[in-house]
Structures are given as structure tokens and as C-alpha cells.
Tab-separated table of C-alpha atoms and ligand atoms in Angstrom:
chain	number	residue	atom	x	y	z
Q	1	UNK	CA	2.946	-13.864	37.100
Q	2	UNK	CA	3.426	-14.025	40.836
Q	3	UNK	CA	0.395	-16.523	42.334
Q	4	UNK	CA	0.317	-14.409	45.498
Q	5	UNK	CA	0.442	-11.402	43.870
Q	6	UNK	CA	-1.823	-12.607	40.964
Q	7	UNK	CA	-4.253	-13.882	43.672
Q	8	UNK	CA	-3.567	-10.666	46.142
Q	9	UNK	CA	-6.488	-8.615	43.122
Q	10	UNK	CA	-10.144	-8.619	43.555
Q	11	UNK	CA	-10.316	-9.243	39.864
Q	12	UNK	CA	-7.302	-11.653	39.798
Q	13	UNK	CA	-9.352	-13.538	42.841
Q	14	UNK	CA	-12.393	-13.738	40.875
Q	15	UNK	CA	-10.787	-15.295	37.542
Q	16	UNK	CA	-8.468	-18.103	39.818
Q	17	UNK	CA	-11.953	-19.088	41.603
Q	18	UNK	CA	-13.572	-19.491	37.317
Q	19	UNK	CA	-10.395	-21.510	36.392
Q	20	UNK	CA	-10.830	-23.277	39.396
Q	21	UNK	CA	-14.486	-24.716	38.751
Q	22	UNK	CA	-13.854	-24.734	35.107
Q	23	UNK	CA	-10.849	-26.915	35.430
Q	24	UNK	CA	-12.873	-30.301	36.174
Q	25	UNK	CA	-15.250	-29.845	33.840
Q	26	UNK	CA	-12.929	-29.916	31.201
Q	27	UNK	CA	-11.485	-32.762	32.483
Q	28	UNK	CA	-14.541	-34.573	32.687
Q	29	UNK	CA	-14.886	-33.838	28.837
Q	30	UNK	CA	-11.514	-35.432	28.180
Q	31	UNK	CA	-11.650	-38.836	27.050
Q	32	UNK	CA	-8.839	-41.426	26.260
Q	33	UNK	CA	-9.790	-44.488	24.417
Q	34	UNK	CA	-7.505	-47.758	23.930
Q	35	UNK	CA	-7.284	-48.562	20.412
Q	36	UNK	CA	-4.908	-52.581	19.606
Q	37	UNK	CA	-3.588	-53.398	16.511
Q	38	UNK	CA	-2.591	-56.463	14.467
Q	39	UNK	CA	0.673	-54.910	13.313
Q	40	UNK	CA	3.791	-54.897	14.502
Q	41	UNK	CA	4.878	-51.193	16.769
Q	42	UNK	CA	4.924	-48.698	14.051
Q	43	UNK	CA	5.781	-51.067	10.861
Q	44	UNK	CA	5.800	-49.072	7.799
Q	45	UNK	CA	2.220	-48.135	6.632
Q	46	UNK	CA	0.043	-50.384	8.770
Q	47	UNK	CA	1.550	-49.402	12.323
Q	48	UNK	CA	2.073	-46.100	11.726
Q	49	UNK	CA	-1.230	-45.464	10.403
Q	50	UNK	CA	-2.737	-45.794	13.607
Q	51	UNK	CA	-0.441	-43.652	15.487
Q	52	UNK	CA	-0.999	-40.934	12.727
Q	53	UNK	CA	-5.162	-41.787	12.931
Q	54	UNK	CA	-4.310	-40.479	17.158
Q	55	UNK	CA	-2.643	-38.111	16.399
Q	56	UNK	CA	-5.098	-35.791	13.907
Q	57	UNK	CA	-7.827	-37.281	16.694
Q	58	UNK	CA	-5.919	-35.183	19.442
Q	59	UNK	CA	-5.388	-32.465	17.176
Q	60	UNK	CA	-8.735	-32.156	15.847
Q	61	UNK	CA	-10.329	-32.378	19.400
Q	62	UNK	CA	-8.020	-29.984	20.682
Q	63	UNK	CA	-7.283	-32.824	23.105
Q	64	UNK	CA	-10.628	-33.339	24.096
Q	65	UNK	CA	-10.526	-37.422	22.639
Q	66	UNK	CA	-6.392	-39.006	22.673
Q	67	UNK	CA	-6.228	-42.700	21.365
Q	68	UNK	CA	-3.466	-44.831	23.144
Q	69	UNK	CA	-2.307	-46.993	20.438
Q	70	UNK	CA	-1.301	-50.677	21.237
Q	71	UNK	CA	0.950	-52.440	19.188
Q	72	UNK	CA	0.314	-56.429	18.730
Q	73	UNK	CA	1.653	-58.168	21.457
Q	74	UNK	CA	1.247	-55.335	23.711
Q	75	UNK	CA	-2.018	-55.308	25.518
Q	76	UNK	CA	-3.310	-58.603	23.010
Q	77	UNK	CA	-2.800	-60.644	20.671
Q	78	UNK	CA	-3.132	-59.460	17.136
Q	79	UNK	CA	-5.852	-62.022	16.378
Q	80	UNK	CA	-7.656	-61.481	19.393
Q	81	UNK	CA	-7.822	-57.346	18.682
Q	82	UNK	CA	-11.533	-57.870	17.431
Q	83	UNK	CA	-12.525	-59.672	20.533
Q	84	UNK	CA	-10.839	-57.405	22.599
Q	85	UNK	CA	-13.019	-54.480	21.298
Q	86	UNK	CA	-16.307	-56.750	20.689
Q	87	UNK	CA	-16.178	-57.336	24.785
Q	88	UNK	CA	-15.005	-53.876	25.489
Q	89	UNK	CA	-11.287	-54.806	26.940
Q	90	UNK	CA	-10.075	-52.528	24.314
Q	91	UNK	CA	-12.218	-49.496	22.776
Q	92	UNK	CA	-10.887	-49.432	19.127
Q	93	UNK	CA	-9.137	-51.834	16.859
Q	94	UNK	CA	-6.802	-50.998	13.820
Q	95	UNK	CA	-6.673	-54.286	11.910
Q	96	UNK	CA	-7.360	-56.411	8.506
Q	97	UNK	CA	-11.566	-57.509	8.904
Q	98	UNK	CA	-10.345	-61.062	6.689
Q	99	UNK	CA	-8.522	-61.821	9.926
Q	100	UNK	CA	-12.301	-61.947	11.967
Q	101	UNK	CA	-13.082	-65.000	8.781
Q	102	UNK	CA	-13.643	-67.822	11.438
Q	103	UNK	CA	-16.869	-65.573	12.850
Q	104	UNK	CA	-18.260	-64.898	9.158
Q	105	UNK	CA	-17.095	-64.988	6.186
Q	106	UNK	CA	-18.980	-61.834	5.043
Q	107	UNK	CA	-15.440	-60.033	7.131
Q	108	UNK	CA	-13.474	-60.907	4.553
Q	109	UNK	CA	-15.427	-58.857	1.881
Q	110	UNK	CA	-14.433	-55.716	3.657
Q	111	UNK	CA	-10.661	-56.338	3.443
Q	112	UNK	CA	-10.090	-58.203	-0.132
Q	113	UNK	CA	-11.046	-61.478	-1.796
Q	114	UNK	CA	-9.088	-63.298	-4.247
Q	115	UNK	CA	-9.821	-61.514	-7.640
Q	116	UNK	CA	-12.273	-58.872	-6.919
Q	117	UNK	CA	-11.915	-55.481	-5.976
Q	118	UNK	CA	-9.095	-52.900	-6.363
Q	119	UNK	CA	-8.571	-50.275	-3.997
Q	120	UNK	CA	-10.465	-47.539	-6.104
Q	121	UNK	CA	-12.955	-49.821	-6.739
Q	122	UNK	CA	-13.284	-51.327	-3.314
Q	123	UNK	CA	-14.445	-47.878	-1.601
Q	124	UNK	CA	-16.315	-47.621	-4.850
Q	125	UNK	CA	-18.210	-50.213	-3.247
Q	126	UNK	CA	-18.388	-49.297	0.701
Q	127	UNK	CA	-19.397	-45.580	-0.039
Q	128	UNK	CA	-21.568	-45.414	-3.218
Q	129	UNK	CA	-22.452	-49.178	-3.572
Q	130	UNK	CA	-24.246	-50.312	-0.490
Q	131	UNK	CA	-20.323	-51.973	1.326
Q	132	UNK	CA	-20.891	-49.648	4.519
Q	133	UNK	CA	-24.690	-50.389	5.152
Q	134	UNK	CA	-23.691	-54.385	5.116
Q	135	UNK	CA	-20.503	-54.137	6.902
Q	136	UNK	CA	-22.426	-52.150	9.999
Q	137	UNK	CA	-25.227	-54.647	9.993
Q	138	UNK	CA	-22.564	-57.208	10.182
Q	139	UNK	CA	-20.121	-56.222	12.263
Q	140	UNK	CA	-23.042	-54.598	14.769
Q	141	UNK	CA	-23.902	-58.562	15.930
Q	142	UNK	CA	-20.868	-58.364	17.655
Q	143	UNK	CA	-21.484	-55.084	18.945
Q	144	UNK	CA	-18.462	-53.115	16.331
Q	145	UNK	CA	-18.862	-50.500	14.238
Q	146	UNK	CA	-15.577	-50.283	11.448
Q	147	UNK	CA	-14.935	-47.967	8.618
Q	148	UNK	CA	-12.018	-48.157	6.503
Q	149	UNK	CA	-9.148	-46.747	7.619
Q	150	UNK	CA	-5.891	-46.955	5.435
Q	151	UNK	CA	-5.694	-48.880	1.936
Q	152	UNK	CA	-2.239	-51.098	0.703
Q	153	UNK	CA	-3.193	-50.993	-3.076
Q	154	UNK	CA	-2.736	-53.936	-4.624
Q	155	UNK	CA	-0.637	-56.631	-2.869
Q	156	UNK	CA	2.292	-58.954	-4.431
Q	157	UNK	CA	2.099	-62.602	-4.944
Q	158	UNK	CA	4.417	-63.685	-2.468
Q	159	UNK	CA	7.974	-65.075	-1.730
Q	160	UNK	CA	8.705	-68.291	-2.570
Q	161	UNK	CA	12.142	-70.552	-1.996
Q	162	UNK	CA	12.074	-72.211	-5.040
Q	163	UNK	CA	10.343	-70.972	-8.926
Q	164	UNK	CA	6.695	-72.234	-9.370
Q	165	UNK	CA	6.057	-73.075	-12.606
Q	166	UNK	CA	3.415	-75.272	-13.131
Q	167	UNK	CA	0.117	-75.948	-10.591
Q	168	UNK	CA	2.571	-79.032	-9.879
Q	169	UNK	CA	4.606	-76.925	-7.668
Q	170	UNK	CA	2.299	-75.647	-5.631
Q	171	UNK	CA	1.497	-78.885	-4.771
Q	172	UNK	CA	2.329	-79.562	-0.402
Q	173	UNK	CA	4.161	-76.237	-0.284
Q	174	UNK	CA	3.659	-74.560	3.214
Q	175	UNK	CA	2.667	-70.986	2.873
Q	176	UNK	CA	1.361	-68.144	4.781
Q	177	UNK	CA	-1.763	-66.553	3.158
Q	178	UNK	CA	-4.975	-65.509	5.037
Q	179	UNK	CA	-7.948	-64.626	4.338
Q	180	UNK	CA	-10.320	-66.456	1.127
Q	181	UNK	CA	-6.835	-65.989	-0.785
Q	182	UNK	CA	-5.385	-68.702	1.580
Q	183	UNK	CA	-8.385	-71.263	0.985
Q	184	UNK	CA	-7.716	-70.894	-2.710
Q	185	UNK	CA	-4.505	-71.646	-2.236
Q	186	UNK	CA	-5.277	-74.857	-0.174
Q	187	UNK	CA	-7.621	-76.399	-2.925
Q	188	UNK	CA	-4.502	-75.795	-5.592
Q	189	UNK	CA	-2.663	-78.341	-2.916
Q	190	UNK	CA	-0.655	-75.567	-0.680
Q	191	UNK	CA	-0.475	-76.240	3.282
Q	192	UNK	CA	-1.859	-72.713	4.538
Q	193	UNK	CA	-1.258	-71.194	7.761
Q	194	UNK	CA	-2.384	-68.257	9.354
Q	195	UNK	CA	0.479	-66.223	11.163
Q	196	UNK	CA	0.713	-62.577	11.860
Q	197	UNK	CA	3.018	-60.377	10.816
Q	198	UNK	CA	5.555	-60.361	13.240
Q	199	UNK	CA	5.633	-64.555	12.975
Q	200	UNK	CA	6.424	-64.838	9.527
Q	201	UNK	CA	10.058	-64.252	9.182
Q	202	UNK	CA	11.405	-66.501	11.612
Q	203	UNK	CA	8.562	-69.058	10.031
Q	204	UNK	CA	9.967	-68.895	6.947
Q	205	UNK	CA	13.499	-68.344	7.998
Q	206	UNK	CA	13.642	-71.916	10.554
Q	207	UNK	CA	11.835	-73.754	7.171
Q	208	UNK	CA	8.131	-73.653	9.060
Q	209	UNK	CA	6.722	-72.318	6.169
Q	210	UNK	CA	8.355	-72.596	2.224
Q	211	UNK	CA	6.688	-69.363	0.773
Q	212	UNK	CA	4.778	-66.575	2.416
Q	213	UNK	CA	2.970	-63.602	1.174
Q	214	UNK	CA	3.086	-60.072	3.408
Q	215	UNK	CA	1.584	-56.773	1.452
Q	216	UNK	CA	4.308	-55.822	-1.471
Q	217	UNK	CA	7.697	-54.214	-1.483
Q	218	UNK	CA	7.895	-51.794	0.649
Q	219	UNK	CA	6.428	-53.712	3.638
Q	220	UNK	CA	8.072	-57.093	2.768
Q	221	UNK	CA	11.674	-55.070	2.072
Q	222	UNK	CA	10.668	-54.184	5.732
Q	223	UNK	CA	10.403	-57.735	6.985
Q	224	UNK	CA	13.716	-59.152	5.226
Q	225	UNK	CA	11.482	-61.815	3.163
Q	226	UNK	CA	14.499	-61.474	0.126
Q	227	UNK	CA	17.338	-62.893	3.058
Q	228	UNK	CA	15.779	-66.573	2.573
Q	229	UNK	CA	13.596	-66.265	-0.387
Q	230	UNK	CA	14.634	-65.013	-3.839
Q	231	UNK	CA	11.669	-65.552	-5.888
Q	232	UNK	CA	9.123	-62.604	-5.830
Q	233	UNK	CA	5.950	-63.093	-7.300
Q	234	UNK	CA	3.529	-60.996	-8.829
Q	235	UNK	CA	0.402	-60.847	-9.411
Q	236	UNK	CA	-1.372	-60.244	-6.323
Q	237	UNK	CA	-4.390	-62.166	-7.064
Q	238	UNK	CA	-5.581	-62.965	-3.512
Q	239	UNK	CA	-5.533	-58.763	-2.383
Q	240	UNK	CA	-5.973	-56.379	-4.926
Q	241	UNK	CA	-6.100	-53.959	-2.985
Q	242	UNK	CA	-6.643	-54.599	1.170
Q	243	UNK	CA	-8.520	-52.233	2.651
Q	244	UNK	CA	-7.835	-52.003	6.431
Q	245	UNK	CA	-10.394	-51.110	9.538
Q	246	UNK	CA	-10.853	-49.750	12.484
Q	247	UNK	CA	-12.965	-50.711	14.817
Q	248	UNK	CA	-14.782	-49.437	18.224
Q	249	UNK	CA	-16.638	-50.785	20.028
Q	250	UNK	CA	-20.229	-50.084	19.452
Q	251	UNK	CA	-21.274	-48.558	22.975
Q	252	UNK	CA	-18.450	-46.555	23.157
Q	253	UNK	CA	-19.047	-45.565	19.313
Q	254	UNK	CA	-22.184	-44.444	20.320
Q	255	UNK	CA	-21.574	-42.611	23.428
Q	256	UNK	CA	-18.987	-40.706	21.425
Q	257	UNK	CA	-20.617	-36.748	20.655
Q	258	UNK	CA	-21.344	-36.439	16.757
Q	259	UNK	CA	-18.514	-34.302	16.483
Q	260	UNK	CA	-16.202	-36.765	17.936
Q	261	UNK	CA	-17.843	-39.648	15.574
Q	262	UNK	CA	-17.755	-37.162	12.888
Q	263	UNK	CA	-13.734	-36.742	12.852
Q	264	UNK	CA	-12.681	-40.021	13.204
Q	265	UNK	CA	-14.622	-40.602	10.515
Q	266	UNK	CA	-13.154	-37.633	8.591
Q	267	UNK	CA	-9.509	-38.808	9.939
Q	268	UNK	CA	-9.842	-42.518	9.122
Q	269	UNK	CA	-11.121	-41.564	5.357
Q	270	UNK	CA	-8.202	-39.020	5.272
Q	271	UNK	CA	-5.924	-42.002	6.762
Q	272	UNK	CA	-7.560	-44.502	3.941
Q	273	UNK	CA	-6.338	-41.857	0.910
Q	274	UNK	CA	-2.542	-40.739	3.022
Q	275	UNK	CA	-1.770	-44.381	3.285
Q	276	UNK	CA	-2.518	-45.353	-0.283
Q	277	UNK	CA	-0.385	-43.015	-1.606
Q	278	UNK	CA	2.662	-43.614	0.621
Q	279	UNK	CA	2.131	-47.381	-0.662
Q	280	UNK	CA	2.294	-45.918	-4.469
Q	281	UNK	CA	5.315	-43.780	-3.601
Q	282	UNK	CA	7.406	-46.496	-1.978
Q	283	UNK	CA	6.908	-49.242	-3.484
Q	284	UNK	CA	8.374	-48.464	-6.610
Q	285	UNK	CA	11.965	-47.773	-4.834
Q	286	UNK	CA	11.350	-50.361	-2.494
Q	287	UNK	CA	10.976	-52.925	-5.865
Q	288	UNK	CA	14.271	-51.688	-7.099
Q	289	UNK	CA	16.526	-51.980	-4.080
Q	290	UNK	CA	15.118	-55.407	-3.987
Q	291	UNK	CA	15.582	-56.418	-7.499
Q	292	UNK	CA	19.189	-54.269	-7.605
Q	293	UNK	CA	20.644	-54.824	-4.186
Q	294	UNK	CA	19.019	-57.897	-3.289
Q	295	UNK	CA	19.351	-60.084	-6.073
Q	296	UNK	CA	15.291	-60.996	-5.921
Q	297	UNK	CA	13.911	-62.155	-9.409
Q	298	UNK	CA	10.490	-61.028	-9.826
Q	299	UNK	CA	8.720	-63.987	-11.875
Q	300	UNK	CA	5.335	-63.915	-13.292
Q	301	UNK	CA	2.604	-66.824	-12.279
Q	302	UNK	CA	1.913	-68.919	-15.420
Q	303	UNK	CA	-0.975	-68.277	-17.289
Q	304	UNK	CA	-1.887	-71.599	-16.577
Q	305	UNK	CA	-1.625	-70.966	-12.792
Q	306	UNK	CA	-3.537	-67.344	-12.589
Q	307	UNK	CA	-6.414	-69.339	-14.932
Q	308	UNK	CA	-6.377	-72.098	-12.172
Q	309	UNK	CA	-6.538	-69.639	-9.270
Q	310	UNK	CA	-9.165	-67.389	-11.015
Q	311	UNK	CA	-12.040	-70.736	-11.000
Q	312	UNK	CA	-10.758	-71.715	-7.759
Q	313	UNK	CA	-11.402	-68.353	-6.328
Q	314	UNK	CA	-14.808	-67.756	-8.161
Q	315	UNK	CA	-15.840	-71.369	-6.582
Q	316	UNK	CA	-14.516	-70.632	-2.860
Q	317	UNK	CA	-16.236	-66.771	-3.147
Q	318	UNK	CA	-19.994	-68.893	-4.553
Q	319	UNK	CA	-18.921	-71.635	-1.315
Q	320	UNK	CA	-18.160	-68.775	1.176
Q	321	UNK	CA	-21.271	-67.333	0.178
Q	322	UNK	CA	-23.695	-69.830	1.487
Q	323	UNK	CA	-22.052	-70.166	4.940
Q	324	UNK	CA	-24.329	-67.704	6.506
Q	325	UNK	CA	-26.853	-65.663	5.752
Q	326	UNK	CA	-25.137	-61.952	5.989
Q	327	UNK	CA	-22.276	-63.380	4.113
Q	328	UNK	CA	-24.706	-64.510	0.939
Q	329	UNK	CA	-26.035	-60.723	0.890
Q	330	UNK	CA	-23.047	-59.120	1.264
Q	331	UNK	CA	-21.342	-61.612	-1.769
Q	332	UNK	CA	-24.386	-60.684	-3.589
Q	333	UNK	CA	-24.165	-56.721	-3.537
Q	334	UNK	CA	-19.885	-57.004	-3.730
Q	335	UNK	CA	-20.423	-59.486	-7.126
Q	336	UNK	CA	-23.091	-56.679	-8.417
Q	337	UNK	CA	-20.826	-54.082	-7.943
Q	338	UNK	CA	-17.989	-55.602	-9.327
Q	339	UNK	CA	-19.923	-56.435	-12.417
Q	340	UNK	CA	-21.384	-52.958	-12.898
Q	341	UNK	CA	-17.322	-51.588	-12.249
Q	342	UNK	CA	-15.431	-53.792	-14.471
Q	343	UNK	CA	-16.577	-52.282	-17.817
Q	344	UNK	CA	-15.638	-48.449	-16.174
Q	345	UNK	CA	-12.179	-49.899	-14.693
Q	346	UNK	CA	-11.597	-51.248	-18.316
Q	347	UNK	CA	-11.894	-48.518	-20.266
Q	348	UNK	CA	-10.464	-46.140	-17.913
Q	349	UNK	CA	-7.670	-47.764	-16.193
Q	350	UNK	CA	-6.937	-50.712	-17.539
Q	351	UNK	CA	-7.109	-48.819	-21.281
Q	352	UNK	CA	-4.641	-46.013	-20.128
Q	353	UNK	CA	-2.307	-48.272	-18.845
Q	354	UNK	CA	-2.208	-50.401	-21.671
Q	355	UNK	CA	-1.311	-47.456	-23.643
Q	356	UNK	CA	0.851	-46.454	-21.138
Q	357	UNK	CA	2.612	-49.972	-21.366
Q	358	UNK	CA	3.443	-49.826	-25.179
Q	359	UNK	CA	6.634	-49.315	-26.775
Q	360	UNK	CA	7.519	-45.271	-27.802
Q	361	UNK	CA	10.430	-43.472	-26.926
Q	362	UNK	CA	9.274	-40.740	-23.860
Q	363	UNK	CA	11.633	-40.687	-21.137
H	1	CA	CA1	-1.384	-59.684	2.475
């Protein structure tokens, strides 16, 4: 429509002058928050998760709240995304809660510790077993609130240069692992470092590290791992399933309407179940180009070696424990729960499978 003609009516007049005061109050309603992330720009699963977690935001708001997403790198650090948000440089954080280990120990609970929860089993815990109430008491002292937000599954052992046979030789290999995973690693006799993501490859590739794990096959087909190691390990003992967060910043999670807090909420548990099953459909494909095209050889840890890492981990869980006093109660309600889940996960899961596992002609 003309604007001169359009504005030329009495009527037309009186419904320019409405838009016209209505037009900054819905701007004032519009908010934008800033939301870094410990993954590389839009890696498979873990970047892109965030980017999707914006995008039902905007949609579900109608535009009202828009998340700018921040790769690593980009406006911090990935390891300095919780302090980012804790101080309010950044609003939201999409990240792993082991990596925030060196403030408590309790974070690592809410992303995975060597042999305990799977991913099932894990929000088992957060929703219906008392997880949530601990992790918002804890992460509250530094002024966060996180929920989980998108789930791996259970994670792979890792890539290794040469076969590791015995406990022998793990002994003064240099490896990437974080998290509780990485200290049981260290008491087996592994050198552990810490590096994110987007380090590890050239680590491993320039002979900085001798073995790394990332998430499992369709993330680590991602990364390259099989150019410069050929030995893929399995199982996962130190992630059974890694549950990631996000983050905001308390304030700004509180001065957030209900509705708003309500649908991130509602998009993050909706991101949590998406993610999971992406994981499940890839990886499987992801296994097999590696295996076929690759030449990687998928070994098994010894008996001998799982045994070794299963006291280790029970001992560096029971040490972790006592290091402050949050991180005692929240071992204490995760090692209830995983007691009163293990029979259930037995005879449900673990039964089918086994069934599932024997020899019968089907396909
Ligand atoms: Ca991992």
C-alpha cells in the first residue's frame, strides 16, 4: 500500500499512530542473550546442538528471546565458558559441567564419572532421583543455574598408537582424558592432559599426546583421530553416557518471564532426547566407515585392565567425595541411585541385550 495514501485516511491515520507507539514496546520485550560454548563452530552433535537449542528459542518466543551462539575460541575460551557466564560476560553456556572439576568436584557428577551412570539412567537420576535439586544448589554458589541439554550415550575408550594389552602399557603413555575418567587413568600410570576439542588432533598428530579419547565414532570420524591412530578402543568406561549443560547465568535466569524459563527448559530437555538419538543413528555407520575404509581395529580392554580401572575408579569417586562438602552429598545421592538402578538396568537392558547378542539366524 501507498504510505501517503495509506496515511492520507482518518482510519489509516489512526492505526500508523497504534503501530507507531506499539512498535517500542515490543522492542523493549525483545531480548538477545549471548550463550559460549566449549565445542568447536557447529561440530557434529555438540556444536550444533546449541545452534538448534536458538533456534526452537526464537521460534517458540516468536522472536521475543534469540540466543547468539559463540563457538569456542570466539568470544572465550572453551574452558573459561563457565566463568564467562558465572561473572555475567556471557549470559548462557553450552558445555560439559566435568570441565568446571578444578571448582568442585561435585561438577563432574552432572556430566559422567568413570563407571556409573548411563544416559537413561543418568536423567533417571537428575529428574526423579534428587540430580537437579543438588546440581542447582551447587552450581547457584557461583551464581549458574544448568539443566541438561543434549546427551552423547555412551562414549568409546579412546585412540591409541600402539595395542594396550596389559596395565603395563598404560604405563607413561600421554593421553587426553578429562574429567574423574582422566584421574583414573593417571593412578594406572598414564600422563593426562586436559585439552579441548579443537587441540587434540594436532596434539596427537605432532606426538604431544600418544592416545586420546573424544566422544565415539561419529564425533571422532569427525576429528580424523583414525589418520595417526589405528587402535580404537572400547569400552567407554570413563563416560557412559555424558550428559551435557547449559548454563545461564543466575540473574539473568531469573529475570527471564516463566514462560521464557519454561521453554528453554522444554527446548533443552527436547535437545537432551534429539541429540541422543542422532548419536544412536550415526554412530553405527560412522563405526563401519572407520573399521571398512579406515583400516581402524577396534580392540577390547583386557579383563584384567577394565577390573583395574573399575577399583581405581570406585577409590577416586570415595576420594573425590571428601573434597568438599556439596561434592560428598551429591556422591552420596548419585551412589544411592545407582544402587537402587542397577538391578532395573539388569534385568531390562542388560537382559534384552544379552539375548539380543546370542547366536540364531534372524537377519
Ligand atoms: Ca569424552
Amino acid at each position: 500500500m501507498d504510505r501517503r495514501r495509506f496515511l492520507g485516511t482518518a482510519t489509516g491515520a489512526a492505526v500508523a499512530g497504534t503501530a507507531a507507539l506499539a512498535a517500542p514496546a515490543i522492542a523493549q520485550n525483545k531480548r538477545e542473550l549471548r550463550l559460549v560454548t566449549t565445542w568447536p563452530k557447529n561440530f557434529p552433535g555438540l556444536g550444533v546442538a546449541p545452534e538448534r537449542l536458538a533456534k526452537r528459542v526464537a521460534e517458540a518466543t516468536d522472536g521475543a528471546l534469540t540466543i547468539k551462539v559463540y563457538a569456542a575460541g570466539e568470544l572465550v575460551g572453551a574452558f573459561e565458558a563457565f566463568d564467562a557466564v558465572a561473572s555475567g560476560a556471557a549470559d548462557m553456556y553450552h558445555g560439559a559441567e566435568y570441565y568446571w572439576q578444578g571448582k568442585s568436584q561435585a561438577f563432574s557428577f552432572f556430566t559422567a564419572v568413570p563407571f556409573g551412570l548411563t544416559a537413561y539412567e543418568h536423567n533417571g537420576w537428575i529428574y526423579h532421583g534428587g540430580g537437579q535439586e543438588l546440581w542447582d544448589e551447587l552450581s547457584a554458589k557461583f551464581g549458574v543455574k544448568a539443566i541438561p541439554c543434549a546427551n552423547t550415550g555412551v562414549q568409546l575408550g579412546g585412540w591409541f598408537r600402539r595395542e594396550i594389552n596389559t596395565l603395563e602399557d598404560l604405563k607413561g603413555l600421554k593421553m587426553r582424558m578429562p574429567g574423574l575418567g582422566g584421574e583414573v587413568f593417571r593412578r594406572l600410570g598414564v600422563n593426562i592432559q586436559a585439552l579441548p576439542g579443537a587441540d587434540i588432533f594436532p596434539a596427537l598428530q605432532n606426538g604431544t599426546i600418544d592416545a586420546t579419547e573424544w566422544v565415539g565414532p561419529w564425533n571422532d570420524l569427525a576429528f580424523g583421530f583414525y589418520k595417526v591412530a589405528k587402535f580404537y578402543y572400547i569400552p567407554g568406561i570413563h563416560e557412559p553416557g555424558a550428559s551435557l549443560a547449559l548454563g545461564t547465568n543466575l540473574n539473568v535466569w531469573n529475570d527471564l518471564t516463566p514462560g521464557q524459563r519454561a521453554i528453554i527448559t522444554a527446548a533443552c530437555q527436547a535437545e537432551d532426547a534429539y541429540t541422543y538419538a542422532e548419536f544412536t543413528a550415526r554412530s553405527g555407520p560412522a563405526l563401519k566407515t572407520l573399521t571398512e575404509e579406515h583400516g581402524v581395529q577396534v580392540k577390547r580392554f583386557s579383563d584384567e585392565i577394565l577390573q583395574a580401572l573399575g577399583k581405581t575408579s570406585g577409590d577416586v569417586l570415595r576420594e573425590a567425595a571428601v573434597s568438599d562438602e556439596i561434592t560428598q552429598r551429591v556422591f552420596d545421592s548419585f551412589l544411592a541411585f545407582r544402587k537402587s538402578v542397577r538391578p532395573w538396568t539388569a534385568a531390562g537392558e542388560e537382559a534384552y541385550l544379552a539375548a539380543r547378542n546370542l547366536d540364531f539366524p534372524f537377519e
